[in-house]
Short mmCIF file of C-alpha atoms in Angstrom, two decimals:
data_model
loop_
_atom_site.label_atom_id
_atom_site.label_comp_id
_atom_site.label_asym_id
_atom_site.label_seq_id
_atom_site.Cartn_x
_atom_site.Cartn_y
_atom_site.Cartn_z
CA MET A 1 95.56 108.57 105.74
CA LEU A 2 95.64 111.58 103.24
CA ASP A 3 92.89 114.22 103.13
CA ASP A 4 89.75 112.64 102.29
CA GLN A 5 88.57 115.18 99.81
CA ALA A 6 87.88 113.72 96.52
CA GLU A 7 90.44 115.70 94.45
CA ASN A 8 93.35 114.42 96.99
CA LYS A 9 92.49 110.57 96.73
CA VAL A 10 95.71 108.91 95.80
CA GLY A 11 95.75 105.73 93.68
CA LEU A 12 98.79 103.18 93.28
CA ILE A 13 99.12 101.34 90.11
CA LEU A 14 101.24 98.28 90.02
CA SER A 15 101.74 96.86 86.47
CA GLY A 16 102.48 93.21 85.84
CA GLY A 17 105.71 91.50 84.46
CA GLY A 18 106.57 88.32 86.46
CA ALA A 19 109.83 88.44 88.35
CA ARG A 20 110.05 92.11 87.34
CA ALA A 21 107.60 93.03 90.04
CA ALA A 22 110.62 92.85 92.54
CA TYR A 23 111.42 96.32 91.05
CA GLN A 24 108.23 97.69 92.66
CA VAL A 25 109.24 96.63 96.07
CA GLY A 26 112.37 98.79 95.92
CA VAL A 27 110.24 101.81 94.77
CA LEU A 28 107.87 101.16 97.69
CA ARG A 29 110.77 100.83 100.15
CA ALA A 30 112.04 104.45 99.22
CA ILE A 31 108.57 105.82 99.67
CA ALA A 32 108.26 104.15 102.97
CA ASN A 33 111.61 105.81 104.03
CA VAL A 34 110.41 109.25 102.72
CA LEU A 35 107.05 109.05 104.63
CA PRO A 36 106.88 109.34 108.29
CA LYS A 37 107.94 106.07 110.12
CA GLU A 38 104.33 105.40 111.58
CA SER A 39 102.58 105.98 108.54
CA LYS A 40 99.52 104.14 107.66
CA ASN A 41 98.86 103.01 104.01
CA PRO A 42 99.08 106.39 101.96
CA PHE A 43 97.04 105.03 99.07
CA HIS A 44 93.08 105.39 98.92
CA VAL A 45 93.11 102.93 95.90
CA ILE A 46 95.61 100.09 95.09
CA SER A 47 95.28 98.67 91.71
CA GLY A 48 97.49 95.55 90.81
CA THR A 49 97.87 93.51 87.62
CA SER A 50 99.57 90.27 87.10
CA ALA A 51 102.49 90.01 89.51
CA GLY A 52 101.70 93.62 90.55
CA ALA A 53 98.39 92.26 91.87
CA LEU A 54 100.40 89.90 94.23
CA ASN A 55 102.12 93.09 95.66
CA ALA A 56 98.76 95.13 95.72
CA VAL A 57 96.94 92.69 97.84
CA SER A 58 99.91 92.30 100.12
CA LEU A 59 99.86 96.02 100.71
CA ALA A 60 96.25 96.16 101.40
CA SER A 61 96.41 93.34 103.77
CA HIS A 62 98.82 95.26 105.98
CA ALA A 63 97.47 98.71 105.49
CA PRO A 64 97.68 99.77 109.35
CA ARG A 65 101.48 100.04 109.02
CA PHE A 66 102.99 100.96 105.68
CA ARG A 67 106.54 100.19 106.45
CA THR A 68 105.64 96.88 107.95
CA ALA A 69 103.71 96.06 104.63
CA VAL A 70 106.81 96.81 102.74
CA ARG A 71 109.16 95.04 105.05
CA LEU A 72 106.89 91.75 104.39
CA LEU A 73 107.30 92.13 100.70
CA GLU A 74 110.85 92.51 100.87
CA TYR A 75 111.17 89.34 102.90
CA VAL A 76 109.28 87.56 100.26
CA TRP A 77 111.03 89.03 97.19
CA LYS A 78 114.49 88.81 98.50
CA GLY A 79 114.23 85.25 99.33
CA ILE A 80 112.17 84.03 96.43
CA SER A 81 113.14 81.22 94.13
CA SER A 82 111.68 79.72 90.87
CA GLU A 83 110.68 76.38 92.56
CA GLN A 84 108.19 78.74 94.81
CA ILE A 85 106.58 79.67 91.85
CA TYR A 86 106.45 76.97 89.08
CA HIS A 87 107.81 73.69 87.59
CA PRO A 88 107.88 72.46 84.21
CA ASN A 89 104.78 70.62 83.13
CA ALA A 90 106.70 68.15 81.06
CA ARG A 91 110.35 66.78 80.92
CA ASN A 92 110.43 67.28 77.01
CA PHE A 93 109.85 70.83 75.82
CA MET A 94 108.66 69.78 72.53
CA GLY A 95 106.17 67.35 74.26
CA SER A 96 104.98 70.57 75.97
CA ILE A 97 104.72 72.37 72.63
CA SER A 98 102.81 69.54 71.13
CA ARG A 99 100.34 69.67 74.15
CA LEU A 100 99.78 73.47 73.36
CA LEU A 101 99.24 73.07 69.57
CA LEU A 102 97.13 70.05 69.17
CA PRO A 103 94.16 71.59 70.97
CA LEU A 104 94.29 74.23 68.50
CA LEU A 105 93.71 71.61 65.56
CA ASP A 106 91.20 69.55 67.60
CA SER A 107 87.76 70.77 67.92
CA LYS A 108 86.94 68.68 70.93
CA LYS A 109 86.90 70.50 74.11
CA SER A 110 89.22 69.56 76.98
CA ASP A 111 89.34 70.25 80.77
CA SER A 112 93.06 69.79 80.75
CA PRO A 113 95.14 72.83 81.58
CA VAL A 114 97.21 73.84 78.49
CA ALA A 115 100.43 75.42 79.65
CA LEU A 116 104.30 74.81 79.69
CA LEU A 117 104.57 75.53 83.34
CA ASN A 118 102.69 74.15 86.51
CA SER A 119 101.74 77.01 88.84
CA ALA A 120 100.78 75.06 91.74
CA PRO A 121 103.81 76.01 93.76
CA LEU A 122 102.69 79.57 93.46
CA ARG A 123 99.22 78.85 94.81
CA GLU A 124 100.65 77.09 97.80
CA PHE A 125 103.18 79.81 98.31
CA LEU A 126 100.48 82.52 98.37
CA THR A 127 98.49 80.65 100.83
CA ARG A 128 101.30 81.14 103.26
CA VAL A 129 102.40 84.63 102.59
CA ILE A 130 99.15 86.58 101.89
CA SER A 131 96.24 87.04 104.20
CA LEU A 132 92.95 88.03 102.04
CA LYS A 133 90.70 88.05 105.25
CA ARG A 134 92.12 91.36 106.56
CA ILE A 135 91.26 93.47 103.47
CA GLN A 136 87.75 94.05 104.21
CA ARG A 137 88.43 94.78 107.81
CA HIS A 138 91.10 97.49 106.60
CA ILE A 139 88.55 98.92 104.30
CA ASP A 140 85.77 99.26 106.98
CA MET A 141 88.38 100.90 109.19
CA GLY A 142 88.92 103.59 106.57
CA LEU A 143 92.54 102.56 105.87
CA LEU A 144 91.86 102.54 102.15
CA ASP A 145 88.91 102.96 99.78
CA ALA A 146 89.55 99.90 97.27
CA VAL A 147 91.95 97.36 95.98
CA SER A 148 91.50 95.90 92.66
CA VAL A 149 92.96 92.76 90.66
CA THR A 150 92.84 92.88 86.87
CA ALA A 151 92.45 89.72 84.79
CA SER A 152 91.61 88.84 81.24
CA ASN A 153 88.42 86.77 80.30
CA TYR A 154 89.50 84.29 77.72
CA SER A 155 85.89 83.96 76.52
CA SER A 156 84.82 87.51 76.06
CA GLY A 157 88.37 89.02 75.67
CA GLU A 158 87.34 91.76 78.34
CA SER A 159 89.78 93.11 80.77
CA VAL A 160 88.01 92.58 84.14
CA SER A 161 89.01 94.50 87.28
CA PHE A 162 87.75 92.70 90.20
CA PHE A 163 87.50 95.10 93.18
CA GLN A 164 86.72 94.94 96.90
CA ALA A 165 85.87 98.17 98.17
CA MET A 166 83.90 100.49 100.48
CA LYS A 167 80.04 101.11 99.94
CA GLY A 168 79.21 103.51 97.15
CA LEU A 169 81.69 102.44 94.51
CA GLU A 170 79.85 100.85 91.59
CA ASP A 171 80.57 98.53 88.59
CA TRP A 172 81.59 99.95 85.39
CA GLU A 173 81.84 99.15 81.74
CA GLY A 174 83.90 100.68 79.01
CA PRO A 175 85.42 99.49 75.56
CA HIS A 176 86.71 95.78 76.19
CA ARG A 177 87.07 96.46 80.00
CA LYS A 178 84.82 96.46 82.99
CA GLY A 179 84.89 96.52 86.90
CA MET A 180 83.24 94.00 89.05
CA ARG A 181 82.74 94.18 92.83
CA ALA A 182 84.19 91.02 94.46
CA GLN A 183 85.34 89.36 97.51
CA LEU A 184 88.81 88.89 96.30
CA THR A 185 90.24 85.29 96.78
CA LEU A 186 93.24 83.37 95.77
CA ASP A 187 91.76 82.55 92.32
CA HIS A 188 91.82 86.21 91.38
CA LEU A 189 95.32 86.46 92.16
CA MET A 190 96.28 83.29 90.43
CA ALA A 191 94.19 84.27 87.30
CA SER A 192 95.84 87.69 87.09
CA SER A 193 99.22 86.31 87.15
CA ALA A 194 98.55 83.54 84.66
CA ILE A 195 101.06 84.56 81.93
CA PRO A 196 99.45 83.08 78.60
CA ILE A 197 101.02 79.78 77.35
CA LEU A 198 103.34 79.74 80.42
CA PHE A 199 100.75 79.16 83.21
CA PRO A 200 97.26 77.60 83.01
CA ALA A 201 94.03 79.64 82.93
CA VAL A 202 92.05 79.95 86.08
CA ARG A 203 88.19 79.41 86.53
CA ILE A 204 86.27 82.21 88.37
CA GLY A 205 82.70 81.46 88.39
CA THR A 206 81.87 80.07 84.97
CA GLN A 207 84.59 81.91 83.06
CA PHE A 208 88.36 81.10 82.58
CA PHE A 209 90.82 84.07 83.01
CA GLY A 210 94.40 84.89 82.35
CA ASP A 211 96.98 87.29 82.87
CA GLY A 212 95.49 90.85 83.38
CA ALA A 213 97.97 92.52 81.30
CA ILE A 214 96.60 91.00 78.14
CA ARG A 215 94.17 93.48 76.39
CA GLN A 216 94.39 95.76 79.40
CA LEU A 217 94.35 98.91 77.09
CA ALA A 218 94.02 101.48 79.91
CA PRO A 219 95.81 100.32 83.16
CA THR A 220 95.15 103.73 84.85
CA SER A 221 91.30 103.58 84.37
CA THR A 222 90.65 101.23 87.12
CA ALA A 223 92.26 103.51 89.70
CA LEU A 224 90.34 106.42 88.30
CA HIS A 225 87.08 104.60 88.09
CA LEU A 226 87.74 103.78 91.89
CA GLY A 227 87.99 107.39 92.74
CA ALA A 228 91.80 108.29 92.67
CA ARG A 229 92.70 111.87 91.25
CA ARG A 230 96.28 111.47 91.97
CA VAL A 231 98.21 108.50 90.61
CA LEU A 232 101.67 106.92 91.38
CA ALA A 233 102.32 104.37 88.57
CA ILE A 234 105.29 102.07 89.05
CA GLY A 235 106.12 100.33 85.83
CA VAL A 236 108.35 97.50 85.12
CA SER A 237 109.85 98.65 81.62
CA GLY A 238 112.95 100.18 80.89
CA ASN A 239 112.37 99.58 77.05
CA LYS A 240 111.55 103.49 76.34
CA ARG A 241 115.07 104.23 77.47
CA ALA A 242 116.64 101.69 75.14
CA VAL A 243 118.10 102.49 71.74
CA ALA A 244 116.50 100.57 69.09
CA THR A 245 119.02 98.41 67.04
CA GLU A 246 119.02 95.97 64.27
CA GLU A 247 121.29 93.04 63.82
CA GLU A 248 123.35 93.00 60.71
CA ASN A 249 123.12 89.39 60.04
CA PRO A 250 119.94 88.27 61.97
CA ILE A 251 118.97 84.46 62.14
CA GLN A 252 115.59 82.92 62.55
CA PRO A 253 114.28 83.91 65.89
CA SER A 254 113.89 81.14 68.53
CA LEU A 255 110.54 80.22 69.96
CA SER A 256 111.41 81.92 73.34
CA GLN A 257 112.48 85.00 71.46
CA ILE A 258 108.97 85.23 69.62
CA LEU A 259 107.08 84.38 72.77
CA GLY A 260 109.19 87.05 74.51
CA HIS A 261 108.50 89.61 71.93
CA ILE A 262 104.73 88.92 72.32
CA LEU A 263 104.66 89.08 76.02
CA ASN A 264 106.68 92.09 76.12
CA SER A 265 104.24 93.98 74.22
CA ALA A 266 101.52 92.99 76.68
CA PHE A 267 103.44 93.79 79.83
CA VAL A 268 105.01 97.04 78.59
CA ASP A 269 103.39 98.94 75.74
CA THR A 270 99.99 99.39 77.31
CA LEU A 271 100.83 101.21 80.45
CA ASP A 272 103.51 103.34 78.76
CA ASN A 273 100.91 104.45 76.17
CA ASP A 274 98.25 105.07 78.75
CA LEU A 275 100.42 107.28 80.70
CA GLU A 276 101.40 109.19 77.83
CA PHE A 277 97.73 109.78 76.91
CA LEU A 278 97.16 111.07 80.50
CA ARG A 279 100.07 113.37 80.23
CA HIS A 280 98.37 114.82 76.90
CA MET A 281 94.89 115.17 78.42
CA ASN A 282 96.38 117.14 81.34
CA GLU A 283 98.07 119.47 78.81
CA VAL A 284 94.94 120.04 76.84
CA LEU A 285 92.33 120.26 79.63
CA PRO A 286 93.33 123.80 80.64
CA TYR A 287 92.37 125.04 77.10
CA VAL A 288 88.95 123.30 77.08
CA PRO A 289 86.11 125.62 78.10
CA PRO A 290 83.98 124.18 81.02
CA LYS A 291 80.86 124.92 79.11
CA ALA A 292 82.02 122.70 76.19
CA LEU A 293 82.68 119.63 78.52
CA LYS A 294 79.20 120.30 80.27
CA SER A 295 77.24 120.41 76.99
CA LEU A 296 78.79 117.09 75.90
CA ASN A 297 78.17 115.52 79.30
CA ILE A 298 81.82 114.61 79.76
CA ARG A 299 83.56 114.71 83.06
CA LEU A 300 87.24 115.07 82.95
CA ASN A 301 89.61 115.91 85.79
CA GLU A 302 93.23 116.75 85.55
CA VAL A 303 95.36 113.85 87.07
CA ASP A 304 98.42 114.49 89.16
CA LEU A 305 100.62 111.73 87.81
CA LEU A 306 103.85 110.50 89.24
CA GLU A 307 105.65 107.67 87.38
CA ILE A 308 108.62 105.88 88.53
CA SER A 309 110.08 103.17 86.18
CA PRO A 310 113.37 101.30 85.49
CA SER A 311 116.36 103.23 84.51
CA LYS A 312 117.81 100.32 83.13
CA GLU A 313 116.57 97.76 80.59
CA LEU A 314 115.38 94.96 82.66
CA ASN A 315 115.74 92.44 79.80
CA VAL A 316 119.61 93.06 79.66
CA MET A 317 119.93 92.77 83.51
CA ALA A 318 118.13 89.48 83.49
CA CYS A 319 120.74 88.14 81.06
CA GLU A 320 123.36 89.14 83.62
CA TYR A 321 121.79 86.69 85.98
CA TYR A 322 121.38 83.86 83.62
CA ASP A 323 123.40 81.39 85.73
CA GLU A 324 120.80 81.72 88.45
CA LEU A 325 118.03 79.93 86.01
CA PRO A 326 117.32 76.51 87.30
CA GLU A 327 119.01 73.75 85.23
CA ASN A 328 115.79 72.24 84.25
CA MET A 329 114.84 75.51 82.68
CA ARG A 330 117.89 76.11 80.85
CA ARG A 331 117.06 73.72 78.15
CA TYR A 332 113.92 75.79 77.29
CA ILE A 333 115.55 79.44 77.53
CA ARG A 334 119.07 79.59 76.12
CA GLU A 335 121.63 82.22 77.31
CA ASP A 336 121.71 83.92 73.89
CA SER A 337 117.75 83.76 73.74
CA SER A 338 115.07 86.08 74.73
CA GLY A 339 115.91 88.37 77.74
CA THR A 340 112.30 89.24 77.94
CA LEU A 341 111.27 85.58 78.92
CA LEU A 342 114.14 85.25 81.24
CA SER A 343 113.07 88.52 82.88
CA LEU A 344 109.54 87.27 83.58
CA LEU A 345 110.62 83.81 84.86
CA LEU A 346 113.68 84.49 86.68
CA PHE A 347 112.35 84.43 90.23
CA GLU A 348 115.72 84.08 91.93
CA PRO A 349 117.52 86.08 94.73
CA GLY A 350 120.27 87.54 92.76
CA PHE A 351 117.97 89.07 90.06
CA CYS A 352 115.26 90.00 92.35
CA ASN A 353 117.61 91.88 94.67
CA ALA A 354 119.24 93.67 91.75
CA LEU A 355 115.69 94.77 90.78
CA TRP A 356 115.02 95.83 94.31
CA ARG A 357 118.16 97.92 94.33
CA LEU A 358 117.45 99.54 91.01
CA GLY A 359 113.85 100.48 92.19
CA TYR A 360 115.09 101.88 95.51
CA GLY A 361 117.61 104.01 93.53
CA ASP A 362 115.18 105.16 90.74
CA ALA A 363 112.74 106.28 93.38
CA MET A 364 115.15 108.11 95.62
CA GLU A 365 116.42 110.05 92.31
CA GLN A 366 112.93 111.46 92.63
CA GLU A 367 112.60 111.89 96.50
CA SER A 368 111.66 115.65 96.15
CA ARG A 369 108.81 114.83 93.69
CA ILE A 370 107.58 112.11 96.03
CA ILE A 371 107.59 114.41 99.02
CA GLU A 372 105.64 116.83 96.89
CA PHE A 373 103.14 114.13 95.67
CA PHE A 374 102.23 113.19 99.19
CA HIS A 375 102.49 116.61 100.69
CA ALA A 376 104.94 115.08 103.25
CA GLU A 377 107.22 117.38 105.22
#
């Protein structure tokens, strides 16, 4: 593990985005290749959201050997298929839409899940590929300090980071977000990855939760609360590199385009904005007198930040693999429709392997920065 001094604690942030999370595995492979072969988990804190939470927990459950952990993730993502993740809840899409809209008009409460897709295959799949029981053992062995899974509370609107951690780390609360110590379970993973409208909400205790990317205003805050002072963030958005264009003769957007636009803002904008805020804070802090911070009772630290994000627009990439989309989903997502929605749901080998290659290439482009970040030889 790395130096245990507080200022050297390293956090890994894995954002959400459905099938886009395959990109993160390519980045992790590059990091594993750069670090010494027998390296243990190099992260003190691992924070995951949505599909990124699945990758985060898998890394934590194989903390003794980092390369083995990455190899297992590669095995999962390179051979994945949509049928392992979901299947449509109804044969007729309009019938599914009606099931979604009618409860909005009906004041009566219902225990029936409201979603377009059934996520039961995902629960079964995770049961086979992730061992949650190992996490506490690895924490007790000192292989990591904490792992967190973030979900959104549909009742309170809060972003809740459930974390399993060593002794001494306490719960916290902030504006519209909080951290709660918990023994992580399959329900936490299912809740964190339950994309609104597409997948049903998941009950944890007495509350229902959905995808953690929703209303997660500060994705980096969880890792920082858990003690990280140096942060590696692996995003799943290439949108900041895309040039904004307007169609000359636009037509009415389809339902999948509208849904994709809404989901894109949830999965993309918050992490990008939060990282930008951290960079600005790092620039300003050297000019703030320590006495001023002390008098205001504010504790701020400069954060060593390394971001690796797609060099290509993943929405466009997804459209190149449209033919992989299962036939029973093509009636819902047209080829000329939303690339965003497609990139979230295209859990197929061609697209996921392309994302892996992109992640690996983007990370190797920053090989020297990665070595500097980990103080590796």
